[in-house]
Amino acid sequence: MADISGYTSFLQSVAVAHQDDAFADGAVPDAYAMMSHLMDGIVERLVPPFILSKLEGDAVFAYATDAASVPRGAALLECIAECHADFRRRLDTAHGMWTCQCNACSRIDDLGLKFILHAGAFVIHEIAGRQELAGPEVVMAHRLLKSGAADMVGHGAYALISAAAVARFDIPTEAANPLVETYEYYLPIHAYVFPLHLG
């Protein structure tokens, strides 16, 4: 999963600041177009090697059914780092895409991108005509979005990789901080947190 942190508060502040002109005469606010641009970039960087499951508001949920199709080791970390770097480049272009300099629109610089990589069993089944992933490990991947990783690295740009994914994809952990999270109904889950560069 790739999740944009600060997404909801950013769009809410833009909606309040532009309540008189947002969506006027069917116009889509520039901030919404920029968020679409950011989400497009994430999908372009992750698919392939992953398969897009769906967009979940501020997150891209992707998966792989064939572990051999996913880069291994440092190459997988590089795939994540390149996706994050592209996200930062796209953020930098935001100020050239719209002219508003209000406090709300300027908060786009506060957006971050975090990644959750987990490995485990899941099933794909059809619900309301759509292919959906289900199973306890799918739930765990979503729960890992709420972890202590941001406090650990001091910002919201990081990759949290479960120990199961580290083992499955031979990921080196020398540059990571170990983390153990506990969630109701689950045994403690061990993971590694890789800070991502903001500059």
PDB file of C-alpha atoms in Angstrom:
ATOM      1  CA  MET A   1       0.000   0.000   0.000  1.00  0.00           C
ATOM      2  CA  ALA A   2       1.078   3.554  -0.682  1.00  0.00           C
ATOM      3  CA  ASP A   3      -0.768   6.098   1.439  1.00  0.00           C
ATOM      4  CA  ILE A   4      -0.689   9.906   1.196  1.00  0.00           C
ATOM      5  CA  SER A   5      -0.522  11.327   4.701  1.00  0.00           C
ATOM      6  CA  GLY A   6      -2.192  14.677   5.319  1.00  0.00           C
ATOM      7  CA  TYR A   7      -4.599  14.116   2.410  1.00  0.00           C
ATOM      8  CA  THR A   8      -7.870  14.548   4.318  1.00  0.00           C
ATOM      9  CA  SER A   9      -6.826  17.611   6.309  1.00  0.00           C
ATOM     10  CA  PHE A  10      -5.390  19.235   3.176  1.00  0.00           C
ATOM     11  CA  LEU A  11      -8.570  18.813   1.120  1.00  0.00           C
ATOM     12  CA  GLN A  12     -10.719  19.859   4.077  1.00  0.00           C
ATOM     13  CA  SER A  13      -8.731  23.070   4.581  1.00  0.00           C
ATOM     14  CA  VAL A  14      -8.937  23.827   0.838  1.00  0.00           C
ATOM     15  CA  ALA A  15     -12.707  23.259   0.889  1.00  0.00           C
ATOM     16  CA  VAL A  16     -13.109  25.695   3.796  1.00  0.00           C
ATOM     17  CA  ALA A  17     -10.796  28.328   2.304  1.00  0.00           C
ATOM     18  CA  HIS A  18     -12.504  28.114  -1.089  1.00  0.00           C
ATOM     19  CA  GLN A  19     -16.048  27.439   0.015  1.00  0.00           C
ATOM     20  CA  ASP A  20     -17.401  30.231  -2.185  1.00  0.00           C
ATOM     21  CA  ASP A  21     -15.609  29.197  -5.375  1.00  0.00           C
ATOM     22  CA  ALA A  22     -14.971  25.459  -5.060  1.00  0.00           C
ATOM     23  CA  PHE A  23     -17.100  23.466  -7.488  1.00  0.00           C
ATOM     24  CA  ALA A  24     -18.685  26.676  -8.809  1.00  0.00           C
ATOM     25  CA  ASP A  25     -20.360  26.009 -12.167  1.00  0.00           C
ATOM     26  CA  GLY A  26     -19.032  22.440 -12.065  1.00  0.00           C
ATOM     27  CA  ALA A  27     -15.377  23.526 -11.787  1.00  0.00           C
ATOM     28  CA  VAL A  28     -13.066  21.080 -10.043  1.00  0.00           C
ATOM     29  CA  PRO A  29     -10.711  22.847  -7.620  1.00  0.00           C
ATOM     30  CA  ASP A  30      -7.042  22.777  -8.602  1.00  0.00           C
ATOM     31  CA  ALA A  31      -6.201  20.899  -5.398  1.00  0.00           C
ATOM     32  CA  TYR A  32      -8.328  17.944  -6.499  1.00  0.00           C
ATOM     33  CA  ALA A  33      -6.631  17.819  -9.883  1.00  0.00           C
ATOM     34  CA  MET A  34      -3.263  17.834  -8.127  1.00  0.00           C
ATOM     35  CA  MET A  35      -4.286  14.940  -5.880  1.00  0.00           C
ATOM     36  CA  SER A  36      -5.302  12.985  -8.979  1.00  0.00           C
ATOM     37  CA  HIS A  37      -1.898  13.787 -10.495  1.00  0.00           C
ATOM     38  CA  LEU A  38      -0.165  12.448  -7.373  1.00  0.00           C
ATOM     39  CA  MET A  39      -2.238   9.253  -7.317  1.00  0.00           C
ATOM     40  CA  ASP A  40      -1.592   8.682 -11.043  1.00  0.00           C
ATOM     41  CA  GLY A  41       2.140   8.934 -10.387  1.00  0.00           C
ATOM     42  CA  ILE A  42       2.035   6.357  -7.608  1.00  0.00           C
ATOM     43  CA  VAL A  43       0.130   3.897  -9.768  1.00  0.00           C
ATOM     44  CA  GLU A  44       2.511   4.453 -12.695  1.00  0.00           C
ATOM     45  CA  ARG A  45       5.506   3.632 -10.483  1.00  0.00           C
ATOM     46  CA  LEU A  46       4.051   0.570  -8.738  1.00  0.00           C
ATOM     47  CA  VAL A  47       2.016  -1.084 -11.501  1.00  0.00           C
ATOM     48  CA  PRO A  48       3.836  -3.167 -12.652  1.00  0.00           C
ATOM     49  CA  PRO A  49       5.537  -4.913 -10.850  1.00  0.00           C
ATOM     50  CA  PHE A  50       2.429  -4.986  -8.655  1.00  0.00           C
ATOM     51  CA  ILE A  51      -1.208  -5.399  -9.695  1.00  0.00           C
ATOM     52  CA  LEU A  52      -3.586  -2.565  -8.833  1.00  0.00           C
ATOM     53  CA  SER A  53      -6.352  -3.794  -6.544  1.00  0.00           C
ATOM     54  CA  LYS A  54      -8.062  -0.440  -6.051  1.00  0.00           C
ATOM     55  CA  LEU A  55      -7.731   3.154  -4.957  1.00  0.00           C
ATOM     56  CA  GLU A  56      -8.844   3.739  -1.391  1.00  0.00           C
ATOM     57  CA  GLY A  57      -9.295   7.501  -1.138  1.00  0.00           C
ATOM     58  CA  ASP A  58      -5.750   8.568  -0.319  1.00  0.00           C
ATOM     59  CA  ALA A  59      -4.126   5.149  -0.800  1.00  0.00           C
ATOM     60  CA  VAL A  60      -3.099   2.851  -3.628  1.00  0.00           C
ATOM     61  CA  PHE A  61      -3.690  -0.794  -2.735  1.00  0.00           C
ATOM     62  CA  ALA A  62      -1.677  -3.171  -4.906  1.00  0.00           C
ATOM     63  CA  TYR A  63      -0.670  -6.800  -4.653  1.00  0.00           C
ATOM     64  CA  ALA A  64       1.219  -9.597  -6.357  1.00  0.00           C
ATOM     65  CA  THR A  65       0.178 -13.192  -6.913  1.00  0.00           C
ATOM     66  CA  ASP A  66       3.572 -14.219  -8.250  1.00  0.00           C
ATOM     67  CA  ALA A  67       6.452 -13.396  -5.902  1.00  0.00           C
ATOM     68  CA  ALA A  68       8.884 -13.912  -8.790  1.00  0.00           C
ATOM     69  CA  SER A  69       7.431 -10.848 -10.566  1.00  0.00           C
ATOM     70  CA  VAL A  70       8.357  -8.551  -7.658  1.00  0.00           C
ATOM     71  CA  PRO A  71      11.895  -7.126  -7.392  1.00  0.00           C
ATOM     72  CA  ARG A  72      13.937  -8.626  -4.560  1.00  0.00           C
ATOM     73  CA  GLY A  73      16.305  -7.233  -1.986  1.00  0.00           C
ATOM     74  CA  ALA A  74      17.722  -3.773  -2.551  1.00  0.00           C
ATOM     75  CA  ALA A  75      15.897  -3.549  -5.900  1.00  0.00           C
ATOM     76  CA  LEU A  76      12.552  -3.577  -4.091  1.00  0.00           C
ATOM     77  CA  LEU A  77      13.718  -0.814  -1.751  1.00  0.00           C
ATOM     78  CA  GLU A  78      14.829   1.139  -4.829  1.00  0.00           C
ATOM     79  CA  CYS A  79      11.376   0.703  -6.408  1.00  0.00           C
ATOM     80  CA  ILE A  80       9.819   2.247  -3.295  1.00  0.00           C
ATOM     81  CA  ALA A  81      12.411   5.051  -3.153  1.00  0.00           C
ATOM     82  CA  GLU A  82      11.838   5.923  -6.829  1.00  0.00           C
ATOM     83  CA  CYS A  83       8.072   6.066  -6.299  1.00  0.00           C
ATOM     84  CA  HIS A  84       8.594   8.399  -3.341  1.00  0.00           C
ATOM     85  CA  ALA A  85      11.044  10.588  -5.293  1.00  0.00           C
ATOM     86  CA  ASP A  86       8.527  10.912  -8.133  1.00  0.00           C
ATOM     87  CA  PHE A  87       5.849  11.878  -5.586  1.00  0.00           C
ATOM     88  CA  ARG A  88       8.127  14.632  -4.239  1.00  0.00           C
ATOM     89  CA  ARG A  89       8.847  15.892  -7.777  1.00  0.00           C
ATOM     90  CA  ARG A  90       5.139  16.045  -8.524  1.00  0.00           C
ATOM     91  CA  LEU A  91       4.550  17.991  -5.301  1.00  0.00           C
ATOM     92  CA  ASP A  92       7.208  20.486  -6.371  1.00  0.00           C
ATOM     93  CA  THR A  93       5.277  21.153  -9.591  1.00  0.00           C
ATOM     94  CA  ALA A  94       2.081  21.988  -7.675  1.00  0.00           C
ATOM     95  CA  HIS A  95       2.973  25.649  -7.255  1.00  0.00           C
ATOM     96  CA  GLY A  96       3.318  25.994 -11.016  1.00  0.00           C
ATOM     97  CA  MET A  97      -0.027  24.306 -11.641  1.00  0.00           C
ATOM     98  CA  TRP A  98      -2.129  26.798  -9.731  1.00  0.00           C
ATOM     99  CA  THR A  99      -1.638  30.382  -8.651  1.00  0.00           C
ATOM    100  CA  CYS A 100      -3.448  30.421  -5.314  1.00  0.00           C
ATOM    101  CA  GLN A 101      -1.080  31.198  -2.437  1.00  0.00           C
ATOM    102  CA  CYS A 102      -3.588  30.957   0.416  1.00  0.00           C
ATOM    103  CA  ASN A 103      -2.591  29.150   3.619  1.00  0.00           C
ATOM    104  CA  ALA A 104      -4.779  26.173   2.744  1.00  0.00           C
ATOM    105  CA  CYS A 105      -3.355  25.592  -0.731  1.00  0.00           C
ATOM    106  CA  SER A 106       0.196  26.141   0.531  1.00  0.00           C
ATOM    107  CA  ARG A 107      -0.261  23.177   2.865  1.00  0.00           C
ATOM    108  CA  ILE A 108       0.298  20.857  -0.086  1.00  0.00           C
ATOM    109  CA  ASP A 109       3.967  20.905   0.918  1.00  0.00           C
ATOM    110  CA  ASP A 110       2.976  19.083   4.134  1.00  0.00           C
ATOM    111  CA  LEU A 111       1.762  15.985   2.289  1.00  0.00           C
ATOM    112  CA  GLY A 112       3.790  12.822   2.798  1.00  0.00           C
ATOM    113  CA  LEU A 113       3.870   9.338   1.347  1.00  0.00           C
ATOM    114  CA  LYS A 114       4.226   6.140   3.329  1.00  0.00           C
ATOM    115  CA  PHE A 115       4.414   2.568   2.125  1.00  0.00           C
ATOM    116  CA  ILE A 116       3.251  -0.647   3.763  1.00  0.00           C
ATOM    117  CA  LEU A 117       4.660  -3.893   2.385  1.00  0.00           C
ATOM    118  CA  HIS A 118       3.352  -7.136   3.850  1.00  0.00           C
ATOM    119  CA  ALA A 119       3.402 -10.754   2.704  1.00  0.00           C
ATOM    120  CA  GLY A 120       0.867 -13.430   3.497  1.00  0.00           C
ATOM    121  CA  ALA A 121      -1.999 -15.523   2.236  1.00  0.00           C
ATOM    122  CA  PHE A 122      -5.127 -13.918   0.787  1.00  0.00           C
ATOM    123  CA  VAL A 123      -8.049 -14.827  -1.391  1.00  0.00           C
ATOM    124  CA  ILE A 124      -9.476 -12.976  -4.379  1.00  0.00           C
ATOM    125  CA  HIS A 125     -13.220 -13.172  -4.707  1.00  0.00           C
ATOM    126  CA  GLU A 126     -15.965 -11.250  -6.429  1.00  0.00           C
ATOM    127  CA  ILE A 127     -18.124  -8.767  -4.547  1.00  0.00           C
ATOM    128  CA  ALA A 128     -20.672  -6.646  -6.424  1.00  0.00           C
ATOM    129  CA  GLY A 129     -18.962  -7.465  -9.706  1.00  0.00           C
ATOM    130  CA  ARG A 130     -15.469  -6.440  -8.520  1.00  0.00           C
ATOM    131  CA  GLN A 131     -12.440  -8.533  -7.651  1.00  0.00           C
ATOM    132  CA  GLU A 132     -11.606  -7.951  -3.971  1.00  0.00           C
ATOM    133  CA  LEU A 133      -8.787  -9.189  -1.769  1.00  0.00           C
ATOM    134  CA  ALA A 134      -9.745 -10.658   1.592  1.00  0.00           C
ATOM    135  CA  GLY A 135      -8.201 -12.457   4.541  1.00  0.00           C
ATOM    136  CA  PRO A 136      -6.517 -11.709   7.870  1.00  0.00           C
ATOM    137  CA  GLU A 137      -3.259 -10.617   6.215  1.00  0.00           C
ATOM    138  CA  VAL A 138      -5.119  -8.086   4.054  1.00  0.00           C
ATOM    139  CA  VAL A 139      -6.628  -6.645   7.240  1.00  0.00           C
ATOM    140  CA  MET A 140      -3.171  -6.568   8.819  1.00  0.00           C
ATOM    141  CA  ALA A 141      -1.729  -4.609   5.898  1.00  0.00           C
ATOM    142  CA  HIS A 142      -4.417  -1.967   6.442  1.00  0.00           C
ATOM    143  CA  ARG A 143      -3.893  -1.904  10.206  1.00  0.00           C
ATOM    144  CA  LEU A 144      -0.197  -1.269   9.712  1.00  0.00           C
ATOM    145  CA  LEU A 145      -1.161   2.108   8.255  1.00  0.00           C
ATOM    146  CA  LYS A 146      -1.770   3.090  11.871  1.00  0.00           C
ATOM    147  CA  SER A 147       1.542   2.390  13.552  1.00  0.00           C
ATOM    148  CA  GLY A 148       4.271   4.156  15.490  1.00  0.00           C
ATOM    149  CA  ALA A 149       6.512   4.389  12.409  1.00  0.00           C
ATOM    150  CA  ALA A 150       6.035   8.136  11.833  1.00  0.00           C
ATOM    151  CA  ASP A 151       7.006   8.908  15.426  1.00  0.00           C
ATOM    152  CA  MET A 152      10.036   6.666  15.047  1.00  0.00           C
ATOM    153  CA  VAL A 153      11.392   8.459  11.958  1.00  0.00           C
ATOM    154  CA  GLY A 154      10.111  11.938  12.874  1.00  0.00           C
ATOM    155  CA  HIS A 155       7.975  12.432   9.748  1.00  0.00           C
ATOM    156  CA  GLY A 156       5.437  10.668   7.553  1.00  0.00           C
ATOM    157  CA  ALA A 157       7.741   9.524   4.738  1.00  0.00           C
ATOM    158  CA  TYR A 158       8.719   5.923   5.334  1.00  0.00           C
ATOM    159  CA  ALA A 159       8.359   2.345   4.217  1.00  0.00           C
ATOM    160  CA  LEU A 160       7.105  -0.086   6.848  1.00  0.00           C
ATOM    161  CA  ILE A 161       7.951  -3.624   5.782  1.00  0.00           C
ATOM    162  CA  SER A 162       6.734  -6.570   7.805  1.00  0.00           C
ATOM    163  CA  ALA A 163       9.182  -9.285   8.825  1.00  0.00           C
ATOM    164  CA  ALA A 164       7.201 -11.669   6.628  1.00  0.00           C
ATOM    165  CA  ALA A 165       7.833  -9.455   3.578  1.00  0.00           C
ATOM    166  CA  VAL A 166      11.497  -9.000   4.526  1.00  0.00           C
ATOM    167  CA  ALA A 167      11.915 -12.767   4.542  1.00  0.00           C
ATOM    168  CA  ARG A 168       9.866 -13.353   1.375  1.00  0.00           C
ATOM    169  CA  PHE A 169      11.749 -10.756  -0.698  1.00  0.00           C
ATOM    170  CA  ASP A 170      15.234 -10.939   0.875  1.00  0.00           C
ATOM    171  CA  ILE A 171      15.174  -7.285   1.910  1.00  0.00           C
ATOM    172  CA  PRO A 172      18.291  -5.991   3.707  1.00  0.00           C
ATOM    173  CA  THR A 173      17.390  -4.316   7.005  1.00  0.00           C
ATOM    174  CA  GLU A 174      20.651  -2.588   7.987  1.00  0.00           C
ATOM    175  CA  ALA A 175      19.173   0.852   7.236  1.00  0.00           C
ATOM    176  CA  ALA A 176      15.910   0.134   9.062  1.00  0.00           C
ATOM    177  CA  ASN A 177      14.581   0.481  12.576  1.00  0.00           C
ATOM    178  CA  PRO A 178      12.850  -2.584  14.045  1.00  0.00           C
ATOM    179  CA  LEU A 179       9.263  -2.113  15.193  1.00  0.00           C
ATOM    180  CA  VAL A 180       6.762  -4.373  16.921  1.00  0.00           C
ATOM    181  CA  GLU A 181       3.058  -3.518  16.711  1.00  0.00           C
ATOM    182  CA  THR A 182       0.129  -5.161  18.466  1.00  0.00           C
ATOM    183  CA  TYR A 183      -3.423  -5.198  17.184  1.00  0.00           C
ATOM    184  CA  GLU A 184      -6.542  -6.796  18.568  1.00  0.00           C
ATOM    185  CA  TYR A 185      -7.044 -10.426  17.450  1.00  0.00           C
ATOM    186  CA  TYR A 186      -3.457 -10.711  16.155  1.00  0.00           C
ATOM    187  CA  LEU A 187      -0.157 -11.873  17.575  1.00  0.00           C
ATOM    188  CA  PRO A 188       2.435  -9.062  17.782  1.00  0.00           C
ATOM    189  CA  ILE A 189       3.742  -8.299  14.311  1.00  0.00           C
ATOM    190  CA  HIS A 190       7.408  -7.564  13.736  1.00  0.00           C
ATOM    191  CA  ALA A 191       8.353  -5.042  11.074  1.00  0.00           C
ATOM    192  CA  TYR A 192      11.121  -2.755   9.872  1.00  0.00           C
ATOM    193  CA  VAL A 193      10.821   0.973   9.225  1.00  0.00           C
ATOM    194  CA  PHE A 194      12.887   2.549   6.457  1.00  0.00           C
ATOM    195  CA  PRO A 195      12.929   6.387   6.526  1.00  0.00           C
ATOM    196  CA  LEU A 196      12.517   8.024   3.126  1.00  0.00           C
ATOM    197  CA  HIS A 197      14.365  11.214   2.228  1.00  0.00           C
ATOM    198  CA  LEU A 198      12.288  14.394   2.149  1.00  0.00           C
ATOM    199  CA  GLY A 199      14.686  16.426   0.004  1.00  0.00           C
TER     200      GLY A 199
END
